[in-house]
Short mmCIF file of C-alpha atoms in Angstrom, two decimals:
data_model
loop_
_atom_site.label_atom_id
_atom_site.label_comp_id
_atom_site.label_asym_id
_atom_site.label_seq_id
_atom_site.Cartn_x
_atom_site.Cartn_y
_atom_site.Cartn_z
CA UNK A 1 -51.03 50.66 -5.88
CA UNK A 2 -49.07 49.03 -3.10
CA UNK A 3 -45.32 49.54 -2.94
CA UNK A 4 -42.62 46.86 -2.44
CA UNK A 5 -44.64 44.68 -0.07
CA UNK A 6 -42.44 41.61 -0.64
CA UNK A 7 -39.12 43.36 0.01
CA UNK A 8 -36.80 42.61 2.94
CA UNK A 9 -37.87 45.92 4.49
CA UNK A 10 -41.36 44.55 5.00
CA UNK A 11 -40.84 40.88 5.76
CA UNK A 12 -38.27 38.09 5.94
CA UNK A 13 -37.72 36.89 2.37
CA UNK A 14 -39.17 33.41 2.07
CA UNK A 15 -41.66 33.86 4.90
CA UNK A 16 -45.21 35.17 5.01
CA UNK A 17 -46.05 34.94 1.32
CA UNK A 18 -49.73 34.19 1.93
CA UNK A 19 -50.12 36.98 4.48
CA UNK A 20 -48.38 39.47 2.20
CA UNK A 21 -50.33 38.63 -0.95
CA UNK A 22 -53.63 38.62 0.96
CA UNK A 23 -53.60 42.43 1.28
CA UNK A 24 -54.19 42.64 -2.47
CA UNK A 25 -57.42 40.64 -2.13
CA UNK A 26 -59.28 42.71 0.45
CA UNK A 27 -62.44 44.62 -0.47
CA UNK A 28 -62.01 47.95 -2.24
CA UNK A 29 -64.32 50.75 -3.28
CA UNK A 30 -66.17 50.11 -6.53
CA UNK A 31 -64.22 52.92 -8.21
CA UNK A 32 -60.99 50.92 -7.85
CA UNK A 33 -60.44 49.12 -11.16
CA UNK A 34 -57.02 47.58 -10.53
CA UNK A 35 -54.83 46.69 -7.54
CA UNK A 36 -51.16 45.78 -7.67
CA UNK A 37 -47.68 46.07 -6.18
CA UNK A 38 -44.04 46.37 -7.21
CA UNK A 39 -41.87 43.26 -6.98
CA UNK A 40 -38.12 43.19 -7.62
CA UNK A 41 -36.55 40.06 -9.04
CA UNK A 42 -34.93 39.22 -5.69
CA UNK A 43 -37.93 40.03 -3.47
CA UNK A 44 -39.14 36.43 -3.60
CA UNK A 45 -37.56 33.00 -3.43
CA UNK A 46 -37.92 30.54 -6.30
CA UNK A 47 -40.64 28.70 -4.36
CA UNK A 48 -42.53 31.96 -3.82
CA UNK A 49 -42.28 32.85 -7.50
CA UNK A 50 -43.79 29.44 -8.27
CA UNK A 51 -46.68 30.26 -5.93
CA UNK A 52 -47.13 33.65 -7.53
CA UNK A 53 -47.19 32.09 -11.01
CA UNK A 54 -50.34 30.18 -10.00
CA UNK A 55 -52.23 33.46 -9.47
CA UNK A 56 -53.47 33.88 -13.03
CA UNK A 57 -55.57 36.96 -12.26
CA UNK A 58 -52.46 39.15 -12.12
CA UNK A 59 -51.29 40.97 -15.22
CA UNK A 60 -47.54 41.46 -15.36
CA UNK A 61 -45.88 44.77 -16.22
CA UNK A 62 -42.20 43.99 -16.67
CA UNK A 63 -40.26 47.22 -16.16
CA UNK A 64 -36.67 47.09 -17.38
CA UNK A 65 -33.86 49.44 -18.24
CA UNK A 66 -31.84 49.18 -21.43
CA UNK A 67 -28.80 50.67 -19.72
CA UNK A 68 -28.04 48.22 -16.92
CA UNK A 69 -25.04 50.27 -15.79
CA UNK A 70 -27.42 53.09 -14.94
CA UNK A 71 -29.45 50.59 -12.94
CA UNK A 72 -26.37 49.80 -10.84
CA UNK A 73 -25.54 53.48 -10.42
CA UNK A 74 -29.10 54.39 -9.40
CA UNK A 75 -29.12 51.58 -6.83
CA UNK A 76 -25.74 52.63 -5.40
CA UNK A 77 -26.91 56.24 -5.11
CA UNK A 78 -30.14 55.20 -3.40
CA UNK A 79 -28.18 53.20 -0.81
CA UNK A 80 -25.76 56.08 -0.29
CA UNK A 81 -28.37 58.84 0.08
CA UNK A 82 -31.22 56.69 1.45
CA UNK A 83 -33.48 58.47 -1.04
CA UNK A 84 -35.33 55.98 -3.22
CA UNK A 85 -37.66 58.24 -5.14
CA UNK A 86 -37.75 61.86 -6.26
CA UNK A 87 -40.84 64.03 -6.59
CA UNK A 88 -41.49 67.60 -7.57
CA UNK A 89 -41.71 68.39 -3.88
CA UNK A 90 -38.17 67.28 -3.04
CA UNK A 91 -35.12 69.45 -3.39
CA UNK A 92 -32.66 68.42 -6.05
CA UNK A 93 -29.80 66.40 -4.58
CA UNK A 94 -26.36 67.94 -5.34
CA UNK A 95 -24.27 65.74 -7.59
CA UNK A 96 -21.39 65.77 -5.10
CA UNK A 97 -23.65 64.07 -2.60
CA UNK A 98 -24.70 61.43 -5.11
CA UNK A 99 -21.34 60.53 -6.65
CA UNK A 100 -20.51 56.85 -6.11
CA UNK A 101 -17.63 54.49 -6.73
CA UNK A 102 -18.27 51.18 -8.52
CA UNK A 103 -16.04 48.14 -8.21
CA UNK A 104 -14.85 47.46 -11.80
CA UNK A 105 -14.36 43.72 -11.25
CA UNK A 106 -18.01 43.35 -10.18
CA UNK A 107 -19.61 45.21 -13.08
CA UNK A 108 -19.90 42.47 -15.69
CA UNK A 109 -21.20 39.81 -13.22
CA UNK A 110 -23.76 42.31 -11.92
CA UNK A 111 -24.92 43.31 -15.40
CA UNK A 112 -25.16 39.65 -16.42
CA UNK A 113 -27.22 38.94 -13.30
CA UNK A 114 -29.73 41.60 -14.33
CA UNK A 115 -29.91 40.15 -17.84
CA UNK A 116 -30.44 36.67 -16.39
CA UNK A 117 -33.27 37.95 -14.18
CA UNK A 118 -34.89 39.58 -17.20
CA UNK A 119 -34.64 36.35 -19.18
CA UNK A 120 -35.97 34.25 -16.30
CA UNK A 121 -38.95 36.58 -15.94
CA UNK A 122 -39.77 36.35 -19.63
CA UNK A 123 -39.62 32.55 -19.42
CA UNK A 124 -41.60 32.44 -16.18
CA UNK A 125 -44.50 34.42 -17.60
CA UNK A 126 -44.26 33.36 -21.25
CA UNK A 127 -47.79 31.94 -21.06
CA UNK A 128 -49.23 35.04 -19.40
CA UNK A 129 -50.43 38.50 -20.37
CA UNK A 130 -47.26 40.60 -20.04
CA UNK A 131 -46.50 44.21 -20.94
CA UNK A 132 -42.80 45.05 -21.24
CA UNK A 133 -41.84 48.66 -20.55
CA UNK A 134 -38.40 50.25 -20.64
CA UNK A 135 -37.55 52.98 -18.16
CA UNK A 136 -35.98 55.12 -20.86
CA UNK A 137 -39.22 55.13 -22.86
CA UNK A 138 -41.21 56.00 -19.77
CA UNK A 139 -38.97 58.98 -19.07
CA UNK A 140 -38.94 60.22 -22.66
CA UNK A 141 -42.62 59.68 -23.43
CA UNK A 142 -44.36 59.38 -20.08
CA UNK A 143 -47.99 60.05 -21.03
CA UNK A 144 -48.07 57.55 -23.91
CA UNK A 145 -46.32 54.73 -22.04
CA UNK A 146 -48.27 55.30 -18.82
CA UNK A 147 -51.54 55.33 -20.78
CA UNK A 148 -50.61 51.98 -22.28
CA UNK A 149 -49.92 50.54 -18.82
CA UNK A 150 -53.12 51.94 -17.32
CA UNK A 151 -55.25 50.41 -20.06
CA UNK A 152 -53.32 47.14 -19.88
CA UNK A 153 -54.39 46.57 -16.27
CA UNK A 154 -58.00 47.42 -17.04
CA UNK A 155 -58.33 50.96 -15.72
CA UNK A 156 -60.03 53.52 -17.92
CA UNK A 157 -59.15 56.93 -16.58
CA UNK A 158 -56.16 58.54 -14.91
CA UNK A 159 -54.78 62.01 -14.31
CA UNK A 160 -51.14 62.48 -15.29
CA UNK A 161 -51.06 65.74 -13.32
CA UNK A 162 -51.32 63.73 -10.12
CA UNK A 163 -48.05 61.91 -10.85
CA UNK A 164 -45.34 63.86 -9.04
CA UNK A 165 -42.39 61.53 -9.59
CA UNK A 166 -39.46 62.68 -11.67
CA UNK A 167 -36.10 61.32 -12.81
CA UNK A 168 -33.78 61.18 -9.84
CA UNK A 169 -30.36 61.24 -11.48
CA UNK A 170 -30.40 63.21 -14.75
CA UNK A 171 -26.65 63.80 -14.68
CA UNK A 172 -24.28 61.90 -16.97
CA UNK A 173 -22.60 58.73 -15.76
CA UNK A 174 -19.24 60.51 -15.92
CA UNK A 175 -20.58 62.94 -13.31
CA UNK A 176 -22.15 60.29 -11.10
CA UNK A 177 -19.34 57.69 -11.07
CA UNK A 178 -16.23 58.86 -9.23
CA UNK A 179 -14.00 56.24 -10.90
CA UNK A 180 -15.55 56.54 -14.34
CA UNK A 181 -12.22 55.91 -16.11
CA UNK A 182 -11.86 52.54 -14.33
CA UNK A 183 -15.45 51.63 -15.16
CA UNK A 184 -14.88 52.59 -18.81
CA UNK A 185 -11.79 50.40 -18.98
CA UNK A 186 -13.65 47.45 -17.44
CA UNK A 187 -16.44 47.63 -20.03
CA UNK A 188 -14.31 48.50 -23.05
CA UNK A 189 -14.62 46.00 -25.94
CA UNK A 190 -17.48 44.17 -24.21
CA UNK A 191 -21.15 43.93 -25.26
CA UNK A 192 -21.90 46.43 -22.49
CA UNK A 193 -19.56 49.20 -23.59
CA UNK A 194 -22.57 51.10 -24.96
CA UNK A 195 -23.87 51.47 -21.40
CA UNK A 196 -21.20 54.12 -20.86
CA UNK A 197 -23.03 56.47 -23.19
CA UNK A 198 -26.15 58.49 -22.53
CA UNK A 199 -29.54 56.81 -22.79
CA UNK A 200 -30.25 58.97 -25.84
CA UNK A 201 -27.19 57.60 -27.61
CA UNK A 202 -28.08 54.03 -26.62
CA UNK A 203 -31.63 54.36 -27.92
CA UNK A 204 -30.37 55.86 -31.17
CA UNK A 205 -27.84 53.08 -31.74
CA UNK A 206 -30.42 50.37 -30.98
CA UNK A 207 -32.88 52.00 -33.29
CA UNK A 208 -30.42 51.89 -36.18
CA UNK A 209 -29.54 48.28 -35.39
CA UNK A 210 -33.17 47.20 -35.56
CA UNK A 211 -33.80 48.64 -39.03
#
């Protein structure tokens, strides 16, 4: 599994698509059943996404988060701390070090942008083999969801004990957002007000709505 090979940290966005994608096509040991990478919505230009769409051998795992506000908070914390993943081997980051301020006037446009990216991705790969996974489900039921993903890409065996990653920011949004009252006011009486609650509450409310 390659990491974010198309990100701006590894290339100039819009340049070197062929060179970047070629690393996924080199020869691997016979025991390797699947090869892939992680691509964010904004890691490629529209023209590059069109090129990627032509590569029909790729299966798409579309990882999303129901609570888009938590997506924005996690991203802000990662930029602030320069820590982009947490494993069992890392010390827990104190909440005071992680607390971030969000600009209330930017929240709704940013959340809508995420929703637009999600919709565009569904449309882009509507004719393809796609597995949609939500981050909240992965956290709450890791083995089952991961097993589904592993089998989806054609692998047969995996060892969950070798996965050392863990949830980076388990604290509540009220603890992580320094201006939580302003954020609450900005989202009040909007379709995204539910994002202020815990992921457990969001899942419960969506579950009732779907019945």
